[in-house]
Amino acid sequence: RDVLGSRGLGDVYKRQVYKNMNKMRYNILLAGCLFLGMGVTSCADSFLDVESKTESTTGTFYKTEKDAYRALIGCYDGWRQTSSAGSIGFYEGSEIMGAECFAAGGNGDGRGLQAVDRFDISQSPADLNLYEGDWKNYYAGVYRCNELISREEQIEWAATNSKRSVYMGECHAIRALLYFDMVRLWGNIPLFTTPVNENREPSDAKDVFAVIFEDLKYAAENIPADAYPKANAAMNDGHITKYAAEALLARAYLYYTGYYGSEPEGVTKADALAAVEDVIASKEFSLVSEFKNLWPAASAGVAEVGDTKTLYGTYAGDGNSETILAMKFTSSQDYNGNNDGNRWQVMVGMRGLNAAPYGKGWGTMSVDPAFVSEFKSGDTRRSASIIDWEAEGITSLAAFGDTYRDQREYTGYTIKKYSPLCYADGTSASKEDGSGDFQLSNHQDYVIMRYADVLLMAAELGSPKAQEYFDEVRKRAYTSEGTLSANYSQLPVTKENIMQERRLEFAFESINYWDLLRQGVDYAASKLALSEKQVYSGGIVDFITISADRIRTTKGLSQIPYNQITLSNGTLVQNAGW
């Protein structure tokens, strides 16, 4: 089939990266010439020529436009490794640190996730490298991008219909995405824009953001608007488009100005607003008619093995009209280094429990009942976002102690948006034919940017159509089967109302924690702090306490792996509070 396949970039990551990119290595042959008395005294030049005739090396690669495309796929794969091969990962970390979820997990598990949740390493003092895998994966991804960018001028680009601006625009955008995650997690970090291997002192976050903005502007200006038309999403879904770059620029701008309290270099509020207005004006995107149809688990029906039509129900599908950018996965991940699946999705599933259509997992990120109560009557996002165990007949809270003693920090609520799926008999639906491994084969898209976010960012940035955009998102939230709920009432566009709407709209999408921080560390601390919040661990009453002072001390930043500090020979310094 076409190189992008029916799943867009998901399959091409797997097929081309592991088949081709892993062959990009030096083939070193140490040859010596034997001096045998009065015999041979030198070696012919042809004998010393050790260039491989079959494999790509840095000396033979980066010559043609085809090489550039292969390298670009390697960059996409490097980005995906941050989810497929992470230790905690950006998604799970964002949710655990946020106000929607607790760390949870198994009652006998280590307490590393609790350390993340409480911003307190005393929860698990031996966990000195919580984000070790993530740190390595992010910088490996950056290196791939820097390698391609540094080779741009030596590539012989096609004389006609060249994809140069498209490929390089995507590469710059991937680097921006990687740095945007890193700078939010760790603050001041080493900054590399060339492919070098060296210890380097951390750069100020403003300098990292300068590269992020420069890369996103480059992508928006160089990727043609028609490079990846939405009408062809079945073939090109997963590529970063001009519109994805513009939306990400606005997101980065809002985070920077909120968290750091100043204007960044090179981007203004007017630039950010113009970017999202351009996305809207393109008419490429629209809201999916009903909120639940955005998510497989919210749309799913109880089905027999192989009955995918019932299983996926009303799901609008990958690359639907609302998806501006998604990270793509495949179901072929294994334990031999082929990392291409949605590896963190198993963490979301109910602890060891299949309750069709919801599949089992490791029970992390239990949902805070206080957050559940924020959804108003008639708001369809509540049932689409959250599995209510008791209301959906999975179990009663009273029966918990006898039935699910393996669960830590159980609340009776689980994330639905990214819940794994299973068939009626409990068979994992991570592969549609039922042959998948529930731990490895999940491949649901991780949606990075939705059109709803663009509308709300435009409203927040002061668009003349702010009320219209705001109302469009809220009306969809209160619409079921084409009918607007009588409980809907218009709210004025204020910063407070926009932020609350974002909180409900983007629950469990790795957005809300960063929205809290960009309203100020003190504000975030006040919203994240808890005093003896009651949960159930091992079937008995347990309590969670999160100190506001911990958030203030750490400034909401995460632990830098101590191994990296040691390897840096003093150039890296641990973030405050860790």
mmCIF file of C-alpha atoms in Angstrom, residues 94-283:
data_model
loop_
_atom_site.group_PDB
_atom_site.id
_atom_site.type_symbol
_atom_site.label_atom_id
_atom_site.label_comp_id
_atom_site.label_asym_id
_atom_site.label_seq_id
_atom_site.Cartn_x
_atom_site.Cartn_y
_atom_site.Cartn_z
ATOM 1 C CA SER A 94 1.390 15.943 33.421
ATOM 2 C CA GLU A 95 -1.707 14.179 34.705
ATOM 3 C CA ILE A 96 -0.192 13.010 37.990
ATOM 4 C CA MET A 97 1.111 16.495 38.779
ATOM 5 C CA GLY A 98 -2.217 18.065 37.886
ATOM 6 C CA ALA A 99 -5.330 18.651 39.953
ATOM 7 C CA GLU A 100 -7.519 16.073 38.193
ATOM 8 C CA CYS A 101 -5.733 12.885 39.245
ATOM 9 C CA PHE A 102 -3.812 11.139 41.981
ATOM 10 C CA ALA A 103 -0.785 8.946 41.299
ATOM 11 C CA ALA A 104 -2.532 5.702 42.332
ATOM 12 C CA GLY A 105 -1.157 2.416 40.891
ATOM 13 C CA GLY A 106 -0.708 -0.880 42.698
ATOM 14 C CA ASN A 107 -0.951 -0.968 46.467
ATOM 15 C CA GLY A 108 2.396 -2.753 46.671
ATOM 16 C CA ASP A 109 4.186 -0.635 44.065
ATOM 17 C CA GLY A 110 7.046 1.702 44.847
ATOM 18 C CA ARG A 111 6.105 5.295 45.590
ATOM 19 C CA GLY A 112 7.926 7.039 42.763
ATOM 20 C CA LEU A 113 4.678 8.267 41.242
ATOM 21 C CA GLN A 114 3.598 9.518 44.665
ATOM 22 C CA ALA A 115 6.814 11.556 44.768
ATOM 23 C CA VAL A 116 5.785 13.140 41.470
ATOM 24 C CA ASP A 117 2.232 13.745 42.691
ATOM 25 C CA ARG A 118 3.335 15.392 45.952
ATOM 26 C CA PHE A 119 6.412 17.155 44.498
ATOM 27 C CA ASP A 120 8.209 15.465 47.367
ATOM 28 C CA ILE A 121 11.082 13.005 46.946
ATOM 29 C CA SER A 122 10.719 11.937 50.578
ATOM 30 C CA GLN A 123 7.805 9.818 49.358
ATOM 31 C CA SER A 124 10.428 7.621 47.668
ATOM 32 C CA PRO A 125 13.952 8.735 48.610
ATOM 33 C CA ALA A 126 15.668 6.055 46.535
ATOM 34 C CA ASP A 127 14.082 7.302 43.298
ATOM 35 C CA LEU A 128 16.872 9.583 42.162
ATOM 36 C CA ASN A 129 16.254 9.114 38.443
ATOM 37 C CA LEU A 130 12.489 9.346 37.988
ATOM 38 C CA TYR A 131 12.702 10.805 34.487
ATOM 39 C CA GLU A 132 15.961 9.158 33.377
ATOM 40 C CA GLY A 133 14.500 7.430 30.318
ATOM 41 C CA ASP A 134 12.586 10.537 29.330
ATOM 42 C CA TRP A 135 15.649 12.782 29.527
ATOM 43 C CA LYS A 136 17.605 10.415 27.252
ATOM 44 C CA ASN A 137 14.774 9.974 24.773
ATOM 45 C CA TYR A 138 14.131 13.691 24.431
ATOM 46 C CA TYR A 139 17.754 14.542 23.780
ATOM 47 C CA ALA A 140 18.093 11.629 21.363
ATOM 48 C CA GLY A 141 15.132 13.059 19.444
ATOM 49 C CA VAL A 142 16.687 16.530 19.435
ATOM 50 C CA TYR A 143 19.942 15.061 18.121
ATOM 51 C CA ARG A 144 18.127 13.469 15.171
ATOM 52 C CA CYS A 145 16.508 16.788 14.297
ATOM 53 C CA ASN A 146 19.777 18.679 14.625
ATOM 54 C CA GLU A 147 21.495 16.131 12.378
ATOM 55 C CA LEU A 148 18.988 16.633 9.558
ATOM 56 C CA ILE A 149 18.963 20.420 9.948
ATOM 57 C CA SER A 150 22.773 20.544 9.822
ATOM 58 C CA ARG A 151 22.812 18.499 6.593
ATOM 59 C CA GLU A 152 20.217 20.533 4.707
ATOM 60 C CA GLU A 153 22.675 22.327 2.444
ATOM 61 C CA GLN A 154 24.496 19.179 1.333
ATOM 62 C CA ILE A 155 21.314 17.408 0.196
ATOM 63 C CA GLU A 156 20.622 17.513 -3.541
ATOM 64 C CA TRP A 157 16.999 18.586 -3.480
ATOM 65 C CA ALA A 158 14.749 17.895 -6.454
ATOM 66 C CA ALA A 159 14.875 20.575 -9.147
ATOM 67 C CA THR A 160 11.084 20.559 -9.508
ATOM 68 C CA ASN A 161 8.357 19.867 -6.978
ATOM 69 C CA SER A 162 10.908 19.717 -4.199
ATOM 70 C CA LYS A 163 9.704 18.886 -0.706
ATOM 71 C CA ARG A 164 12.571 20.767 0.904
ATOM 72 C CA SER A 165 10.501 23.407 2.654
ATOM 73 C CA VAL A 166 7.969 20.802 3.809
ATOM 74 C CA TYR A 167 10.484 18.344 5.246
ATOM 75 C CA MET A 168 12.630 20.974 6.910
ATOM 76 C CA GLY A 169 9.580 22.755 8.287
ATOM 77 C CA GLU A 170 8.388 19.518 9.877
ATOM 78 C CA CYS A 171 11.849 18.837 11.290
ATOM 79 C CA HIS A 172 12.043 22.258 12.930
ATOM 80 C CA ALA A 173 8.559 21.792 14.387
ATOM 81 C CA ILE A 174 9.484 18.409 15.881
ATOM 82 C CA ARG A 175 12.499 19.971 17.566
ATOM 83 C CA ALA A 176 10.236 22.701 18.947
ATOM 84 C CA LEU A 177 7.823 20.094 20.332
ATOM 85 C CA LEU A 178 10.654 18.226 22.057
ATOM 86 C CA TYR A 179 12.089 21.357 23.636
ATOM 87 C CA PHE A 180 8.648 22.632 24.653
ATOM 88 C CA ASP A 181 8.017 19.478 26.673
ATOM 89 C CA MET A 182 11.496 19.558 28.204
ATOM 90 C CA VAL A 183 11.533 23.200 29.216
ATOM 91 C CA ARG A 184 8.149 22.824 30.907
ATOM 92 C CA LEU A 185 9.243 19.721 32.793
ATOM 93 C CA TRP A 186 12.723 20.826 33.851
ATOM 94 C CA GLY A 187 13.058 24.591 33.350
ATOM 95 C CA ASN A 188 16.602 25.636 32.456
ATOM 96 C CA ILE A 189 18.105 22.857 30.334
ATOM 97 C CA PRO A 190 21.111 22.331 28.051
ATOM 98 C CA LEU A 191 20.290 23.709 24.615
ATOM 99 C CA PHE A 192 21.657 22.120 21.443
ATOM 100 C CA THR A 193 20.931 23.316 17.920
ATOM 101 C CA THR A 194 23.736 21.340 16.268
ATOM 102 C CA PRO A 195 24.464 17.593 16.481
ATOM 103 C CA VAL A 196 27.243 17.529 19.072
ATOM 104 C CA ASN A 197 27.973 15.201 21.962
ATOM 105 C CA GLU A 198 29.237 17.244 24.878
ATOM 106 C CA ASN A 199 28.441 18.441 28.358
ATOM 107 C CA ARG A 200 26.864 21.846 28.295
ATOM 108 C CA GLU A 201 25.638 24.204 30.984
ATOM 109 C CA PRO A 202 21.875 24.740 31.116
ATOM 110 C CA SER A 203 20.536 27.627 29.094
ATOM 111 C CA ASP A 204 18.056 30.058 30.528
ATOM 112 C CA ALA A 205 14.501 29.038 29.678
ATOM 113 C CA LYS A 206 14.028 32.235 27.672
ATOM 114 C CA ASP A 207 16.778 31.093 25.294
ATOM 115 C CA VAL A 208 15.170 27.680 24.916
ATOM 116 C CA PHE A 209 11.861 29.345 24.150
ATOM 117 C CA ALA A 210 13.579 31.588 21.602
ATOM 118 C CA VAL A 211 14.523 28.434 19.664
ATOM 119 C CA ILE A 212 11.014 27.005 20.106
ATOM 120 C CA PHE A 213 9.410 30.135 18.666
ATOM 121 C CA GLU A 214 11.959 30.393 15.877
ATOM 122 C CA ASP A 215 11.361 26.760 14.901
ATOM 123 C CA LEU A 216 7.575 27.064 14.972
ATOM 124 C CA LYS A 217 7.651 30.267 12.925
ATOM 125 C CA TYR A 218 9.949 28.576 10.428
ATOM 126 C CA ALA A 219 7.517 25.643 10.155
ATOM 127 C CA ALA A 220 4.471 27.893 9.756
ATOM 128 C CA GLU A 221 6.196 29.934 7.060
ATOM 129 C CA ASN A 222 7.729 27.034 5.114
ATOM 130 C CA ILE A 223 5.179 24.207 5.193
ATOM 131 C CA PRO A 224 2.661 25.066 2.460
ATOM 132 C CA ALA A 225 -0.956 25.290 3.551
ATOM 133 C CA ASP A 226 -1.880 22.519 1.113
ATOM 134 C CA ALA A 227 0.997 20.180 1.963
ATOM 135 C CA TYR A 228 -1.216 17.819 3.965
ATOM 136 C CA PRO A 229 -4.874 18.639 3.272
ATOM 137 C CA LYS A 230 -7.321 17.490 5.914
ATOM 138 C CA ALA A 231 -9.404 15.847 3.209
ATOM 139 C CA ASN A 232 -6.565 13.326 2.820
ATOM 140 C CA ALA A 233 -6.159 12.649 6.533
ATOM 141 C CA ALA A 234 -6.414 8.897 5.993
ATOM 142 C CA MET A 235 -3.110 9.091 4.136
ATOM 143 C CA ASN A 236 -1.218 11.897 5.849
ATOM 144 C CA ASP A 237 -2.511 12.040 9.420
ATOM 145 C CA GLY A 238 0.317 12.578 11.899
ATOM 146 C CA HIS A 239 2.320 15.010 9.790
ATOM 147 C CA ILE A 240 2.887 18.428 11.306
ATOM 148 C CA THR A 241 1.135 21.004 9.174
ATOM 149 C CA LYS A 242 1.388 24.758 8.869
ATOM 150 C CA TYR A 243 -1.719 24.976 11.039
ATOM 151 C CA ALA A 244 -0.344 22.686 13.729
ATOM 152 C CA ALA A 245 2.764 24.883 13.946
ATOM 153 C CA GLU A 246 0.610 28.020 14.269
ATOM 154 C CA ALA A 247 -1.535 26.495 17.011
ATOM 155 C CA LEU A 248 1.542 25.301 18.908
ATOM 156 C CA LEU A 249 3.069 28.774 18.660
ATOM 157 C CA ALA A 250 0.024 30.245 20.387
ATOM 158 C CA ARG A 251 0.156 27.556 23.097
ATOM 159 C CA ALA A 252 3.844 28.214 23.738
ATOM 160 C CA TYR A 253 3.242 31.974 23.824
ATOM 161 C CA LEU A 254 0.451 31.677 26.401
ATOM 162 C CA TYR A 255 2.546 29.384 28.580
ATOM 163 C CA TYR A 256 5.634 31.579 28.452
ATOM 164 C CA THR A 257 3.861 34.845 29.200
ATOM 165 C CA GLY A 258 1.858 33.259 32.000
ATOM 166 C CA TYR A 259 4.563 31.250 33.751
ATOM 167 C CA TYR A 260 7.422 33.708 33.324
ATOM 168 C CA GLY A 261 5.322 36.874 33.507
ATOM 169 C CA SER A 262 7.010 38.600 30.573
ATOM 170 C CA GLU A 263 6.870 38.807 26.805
ATOM 171 C CA PRO A 264 9.156 36.429 24.889
ATOM 172 C CA GLU A 265 11.642 37.546 22.281
ATOM 173 C CA GLY A 266 10.462 37.284 18.704
ATOM 174 C CA VAL A 267 6.731 36.679 19.266
ATOM 175 C CA THR A 268 3.986 39.074 20.283
ATOM 176 C CA LYS A 269 0.429 38.624 21.436
ATOM 177 C CA ALA A 270 -0.694 39.881 18.039
ATOM 178 C CA ASP A 271 1.435 37.178 16.377
ATOM 179 C CA ALA A 272 -0.114 34.490 18.536
ATOM 180 C CA LEU A 273 -3.650 35.691 17.830
ATOM 181 C CA ALA A 274 -2.965 35.952 14.100
ATOM 182 C CA ALA A 275 -1.665 32.389 14.130
ATOM 183 C CA VAL A 276 -4.811 30.844 15.619
ATOM 184 C CA GLU A 277 -7.082 33.082 13.561
ATOM 185 C CA ASP A 278 -5.334 31.728 10.479
ATOM 186 C CA VAL A 279 -6.093 28.173 11.593
ATOM 187 C CA ILE A 280 -9.758 29.086 12.009
ATOM 188 C CA ALA A 281 -9.914 30.957 8.705
ATOM 189 C CA SER A 282 -8.479 27.972 6.838
ATOM 190 C CA LYS A 283 -11.803 26.094 7.245
#
